[in-house]
Amino acid sequence: MSLKELSQFSALLSAPQLDQLTRLTADMSPLQLAWVSGYLAASASEPGQSQAQSGEQAQQLTVLYGSQTGNSRGVAEALAQRAAEAGWQVNLTSMGDLKPKQIKDESLLALVVSTHGEGEAPDDAIELHQFLASKRAPKLDGLKYSVLALGDSSYEFFCQTGKDFDERLANLGAEALLPRVDCDVDFEDAAEQWQVQLLEALAPHQQARTQTHTSAVAGGFSASDYSKQKPYSAELLVSQKITGRDSDKDIRHVEIDLGESGLNYQPGDALGVWFNNHDALVEELVSVLKLDGDAQVSIKDQTLSLQQALLEKRELTQLSPAQVQAWAELSGDAELQAIASDKDALRGFIHRHQLADLAKRWPVSVEPQQLVDLLRPITPRLYSIASSQAEVDEEVHLTVALVADEHYGDTRFGGASHFLAAAEEGQTVRVYVEPNKHFRLPDNPETPVVMIGPGTGVAPFRAFMQQREADGINGNAWLFFGNPHFEQDFLYQTEWQQYLKSGVLERLDVAFSRDQAHKVYVQHRIKEQGEALWQWLERGAHLYICGDAERMAKDVHQALLDVIADHGGKTREQAEAYLENLRADRRYQKDVY
């Protein structure tokens, strides 16, 4: 029952109290809501007597997470549930919700953090990450901590953010309960072991607590009905190409029916999609490696055929450095061994090749189980949601670019994008919602928004516009969109024109890079409209960027700095500080990949 529905049946809360409770819980996850429920129930069960009064003060364990895609949050929630069941009073919170100076008040800290992009802290960890490296950071002699770092070894700065936190906490005098654990994309087993070992290391520091509080908190941590670990089997309704016949890009509008799942999402959230590898790719691998697809292999405690394992369980379209190094050793090929031993060459290699390329160009003799053990588990892909439930009810829409490249005469596809592009109406798709509270519309719907989303980066802004139209908000919305060609690549063109006509969208600036002799991108349009953009910022506009992190987001960031410096009369340092203040105030938000 929602708070709004509850208010119709009870007068126990005054209107201001109900309004305050609604605002406090509006952006909480199901797990956090459950914890609050348990906490309040425990408080109510002992009227007039606090834990401190009872003489059984519970020791608090703070579980902090910094998460870009939800993995760190998921591990932190699992640890929080285990700790609560073990009798701890647990404070589970995002780094973005912790005031950095509060770190000095902590005594026991478990920190789970991912690394984003090229060694960068995830958005919700930036402020704490910077604070601990600054001269303002306090001595932390009384703090005991442990760090679990999540990353991807395909990137140069593997688990860098976790390494930074570990080093900075130690330099400030904190004591590590356990050595830092660095996890690759297949992090589940390592994270599980870390949780067990951490609770063992924490046991000597645990104080007594009341049975009432223990059961209430432990019972409060409960997983939502559907999650990454328990996805919902949804029905695919539409996978329609929305780029022109002559476009170099194959971009799909995908619609998925969430049915009776009860899954809810907000504009700005992402949809996690589990996928199977393509049959043809599996058949090619089995054939090239001269293996028997019916051969039995084991994955953890499950026995299945090699073909099923390659279809459903193992990553075939993304390589890791460890895989290339292992393959080089198996092949004995001098060229591949040279690549595998050169850090820079290896990094470029894994982004241009797939497993099938290795198998064809550098054939090896490998047993079925050996192959399965060499490969990483399939991980779901996250797509920015391109719809608002205020508009589409029990559906969810995505904007998906089919990844396709030529490799030695063969076309290689991205795993999830090919799965969605090739899916037929009625096909089952396993999905879950990944909340992204760091990419949200302003609390005040009348606040101006500036949306910068070239290519498929426009997806969440379609959701933004659907929501603002449903809320009856006109104007104060400005979209920058870019793609190669107007006639072939203007995604959702009719919808944007309708929003302009109705007044929901106030301004639209487009950049079609290859429709003229010189290339024009969104960052050029931003600088052209610099004076107007500066005025929007000065009257409180929120800035949003969605799309490619490698080039676009960096170029747009530089363009924004130029606009602020040129039209705000600021130095480069002042412009950078201005943008940093916008980010800290959640007026500058990014969803980049």
mmCIF file of N, CA and C in Angstrom, residues 451-455 478-483 508-513 519-529 533 545-546 548 551-553 555-557 559-560 563:
data_model
loop_
_atom_site.group_PDB
_atom_site.id
_atom_site.type_symbol
_atom_site.label_atom_id
_atom_site.label_comp_id
_atom_site.label_asym_id
_atom_site.label_seq_id
_atom_site.Cartn_x
_atom_site.Cartn_y
_atom_site.Cartn_z
ATOM 1 N N MET A 451 19.249 18.776 -21.577
ATOM 2 C CA MET A 451 19.545 17.370 -21.833
ATOM 3 C C MET A 451 20.454 17.254 -23.051
ATOM 4 N N ILE A 452 21.582 16.581 -22.869
ATOM 5 C CA ILE A 452 22.565 16.423 -23.946
ATOM 6 C C ILE A 452 22.706 14.931 -24.211
ATOM 7 N N GLY A 453 22.156 14.458 -25.340
ATOM 8 C CA GLY A 453 22.124 13.024 -25.592
ATOM 9 C C GLY A 453 22.234 12.666 -27.056
ATOM 10 N N PRO A 454 23.428 12.650 -27.619
ATOM 11 C CA PRO A 454 23.580 12.208 -29.009
ATOM 12 C C PRO A 454 23.409 10.694 -29.133
ATOM 13 N N GLY A 455 23.002 10.236 -30.307
ATOM 14 C CA GLY A 455 22.833 8.810 -30.548
ATOM 15 C C GLY A 455 21.848 8.193 -29.584
ATOM 16 N N TRP A 478 15.278 21.680 -22.664
ATOM 17 C CA TRP A 478 16.126 21.954 -23.825
ATOM 18 C C TRP A 478 16.914 20.689 -24.137
ATOM 19 N N LEU A 479 16.817 20.240 -25.379
ATOM 20 C CA LEU A 479 17.503 19.022 -25.795
ATOM 21 C C LEU A 479 18.554 19.315 -26.854
ATOM 22 N N PHE A 480 19.764 18.778 -26.640
ATOM 23 C CA PHE A 480 20.807 18.752 -27.664
ATOM 24 C C PHE A 480 20.922 17.301 -28.153
ATOM 25 N N PHE A 481 20.735 17.111 -29.452
ATOM 26 C CA PHE A 481 20.809 15.756 -30.020
ATOM 27 C C PHE A 481 21.724 15.763 -31.232
ATOM 28 N N GLY A 482 22.459 14.677 -31.409
ATOM 29 C CA GLY A 482 23.339 14.574 -32.558
ATOM 30 C C GLY A 482 23.425 13.147 -33.076
ATOM 31 N N ASN A 483 23.705 13.029 -34.376
ATOM 32 C CA ASN A 483 23.898 11.754 -35.047
ATOM 33 C C ASN A 483 24.463 12.060 -36.431
ATOM 34 N N LEU A 508 15.232 22.802 -29.067
ATOM 35 C CA LEU A 508 15.880 21.613 -29.624
ATOM 36 C C LEU A 508 17.003 22.067 -30.538
ATOM 37 N N ASP A 509 18.234 21.648 -30.216
ATOM 38 C CA ASP A 509 19.387 21.929 -31.066
ATOM 39 C C ASP A 509 19.979 20.608 -31.522
ATOM 40 N N VAL A 510 20.150 20.463 -32.836
ATOM 41 C CA VAL A 510 20.625 19.198 -33.395
ATOM 42 C C VAL A 510 21.949 19.396 -34.117
ATOM 43 N N ALA A 511 22.721 18.327 -34.153
ATOM 44 C CA ALA A 511 24.023 18.340 -34.833
ATOM 45 C C ALA A 511 24.132 17.054 -35.643
ATOM 46 N N PHE A 512 23.997 17.169 -36.960
ATOM 47 C CA PHE A 512 24.154 16.007 -37.827
ATOM 48 C C PHE A 512 25.529 16.112 -38.479
ATOM 49 N N SER A 513 26.433 15.331 -37.948
ATOM 50 C CA SER A 513 27.863 15.543 -38.176
ATOM 51 C C SER A 513 28.293 15.414 -39.622
ATOM 52 N N LYS A 519 32.567 18.447 -39.936
ATOM 53 C CA LYS A 519 31.786 17.697 -38.956
ATOM 54 C C LYS A 519 31.305 18.611 -37.830
ATOM 55 N N VAL A 520 30.037 18.443 -37.491
ATOM 56 C CA VAL A 520 29.424 19.231 -36.425
ATOM 57 C C VAL A 520 28.860 18.275 -35.384
ATOM 58 N N TYR A 521 29.308 18.462 -34.135
ATOM 59 C CA TYR A 521 28.850 17.613 -33.043
ATOM 60 C C TYR A 521 28.106 18.446 -32.002
ATOM 61 N N VAL A 522 27.521 17.752 -31.008
ATOM 62 C CA VAL A 522 26.720 18.473 -30.008
ATOM 63 C C VAL A 522 27.556 19.502 -29.250
ATOM 64 N N GLN A 523 28.828 19.226 -29.040
ATOM 65 C CA GLN A 523 29.654 20.194 -28.301
ATOM 66 C C GLN A 523 29.786 21.515 -29.063
ATOM 67 N N HIS A 524 29.735 21.442 -30.413
ATOM 68 C CA HIS A 524 29.770 22.677 -31.212
ATOM 69 C C HIS A 524 28.478 23.465 -31.031
ATOM 70 N N ARG A 525 27.346 22.766 -30.999
ATOM 71 C CA ARG A 525 26.064 23.450 -30.791
ATOM 72 C C ARG A 525 26.008 24.075 -29.398
ATOM 73 N N ILE A 526 26.576 23.392 -28.440
ATOM 74 C CA ILE A 526 26.593 23.924 -27.068
ATOM 75 C C ILE A 526 27.342 25.249 -27.024
ATOM 76 N N LYS A 527 28.494 25.306 -27.678
ATOM 77 C CA LYS A 527 29.282 26.540 -27.675
ATOM 78 C C LYS A 527 28.582 27.640 -28.479
ATOM 79 N N GLU A 528 27.907 27.252 -29.589
ATOM 80 C CA GLU A 528 27.162 28.244 -30.375
ATOM 81 C C GLU A 528 26.047 28.884 -29.556
ATOM 82 N N GLN A 529 25.417 28.075 -28.695
ATOM 83 C CA GLN A 529 24.301 28.573 -27.883
ATOM 84 C C GLN A 529 24.760 28.939 -26.468
ATOM 85 N N LEU A 533 22.663 29.240 -22.944
ATOM 86 C CA LEU A 533 22.870 28.143 -22.011
ATOM 87 C C LEU A 533 23.330 28.672 -20.651
ATOM 88 N N ILE A 545 23.901 14.620 -19.117
ATOM 89 C CA ILE A 545 24.624 14.086 -20.273
ATOM 90 C C ILE A 545 24.433 12.575 -20.286
ATOM 91 N N CYS A 546 24.090 12.039 -21.453
ATOM 92 C CA CYS A 546 23.979 10.591 -21.585
ATOM 93 C C CYS A 546 24.623 10.163 -22.901
ATOM 94 N N ASP A 548 28.238 8.212 -24.905
ATOM 95 C CA ASP A 548 29.614 7.724 -24.938
ATOM 96 C C ASP A 548 30.506 8.469 -23.947
ATOM 97 N N ARG A 551 34.652 9.684 -25.602
ATOM 98 C CA ARG A 551 34.912 10.930 -26.346
ATOM 99 C C ARG A 551 33.841 11.980 -26.101
ATOM 100 N N MET A 552 32.575 11.616 -26.363
ATOM 101 C CA MET A 552 31.511 12.605 -26.316
ATOM 102 C C MET A 552 31.432 13.332 -24.977
ATOM 103 N N ALA A 553 31.344 12.571 -23.894
ATOM 104 C CA ALA A 553 31.158 13.192 -22.576
ATOM 105 C C ALA A 553 32.319 14.115 -22.227
ATOM 106 N N ASP A 555 34.274 15.708 -24.444
ATOM 107 C CA ASP A 555 34.194 16.885 -25.317
ATOM 108 C C ASP A 555 33.095 17.840 -24.860
ATOM 109 N N VAL A 556 31.965 17.277 -24.436
ATOM 110 C CA VAL A 556 30.870 18.111 -23.937
ATOM 111 C C VAL A 556 31.289 18.815 -22.655
ATOM 112 N N HIS A 557 31.979 18.108 -21.786
ATOM 113 C CA HIS A 557 32.447 18.724 -20.533
ATOM 114 C C HIS A 557 33.345 19.924 -20.829
ATOM 115 N N ALA A 559 33.324 21.722 -23.553
ATOM 116 C CA ALA A 559 32.481 22.776 -24.133
ATOM 117 C C ALA A 559 31.738 23.533 -23.039
ATOM 118 N N LEU A 560 31.258 22.831 -22.042
ATOM 119 C CA LEU A 560 30.571 23.484 -20.926
ATOM 120 C C LEU A 560 31.513 24.392 -20.152
ATOM 121 N N VAL A 563 31.849 27.526 -22.136
ATOM 122 C CA VAL A 563 30.656 28.373 -22.020
ATOM 123 C C VAL A 563 30.660 29.126 -20.692
#
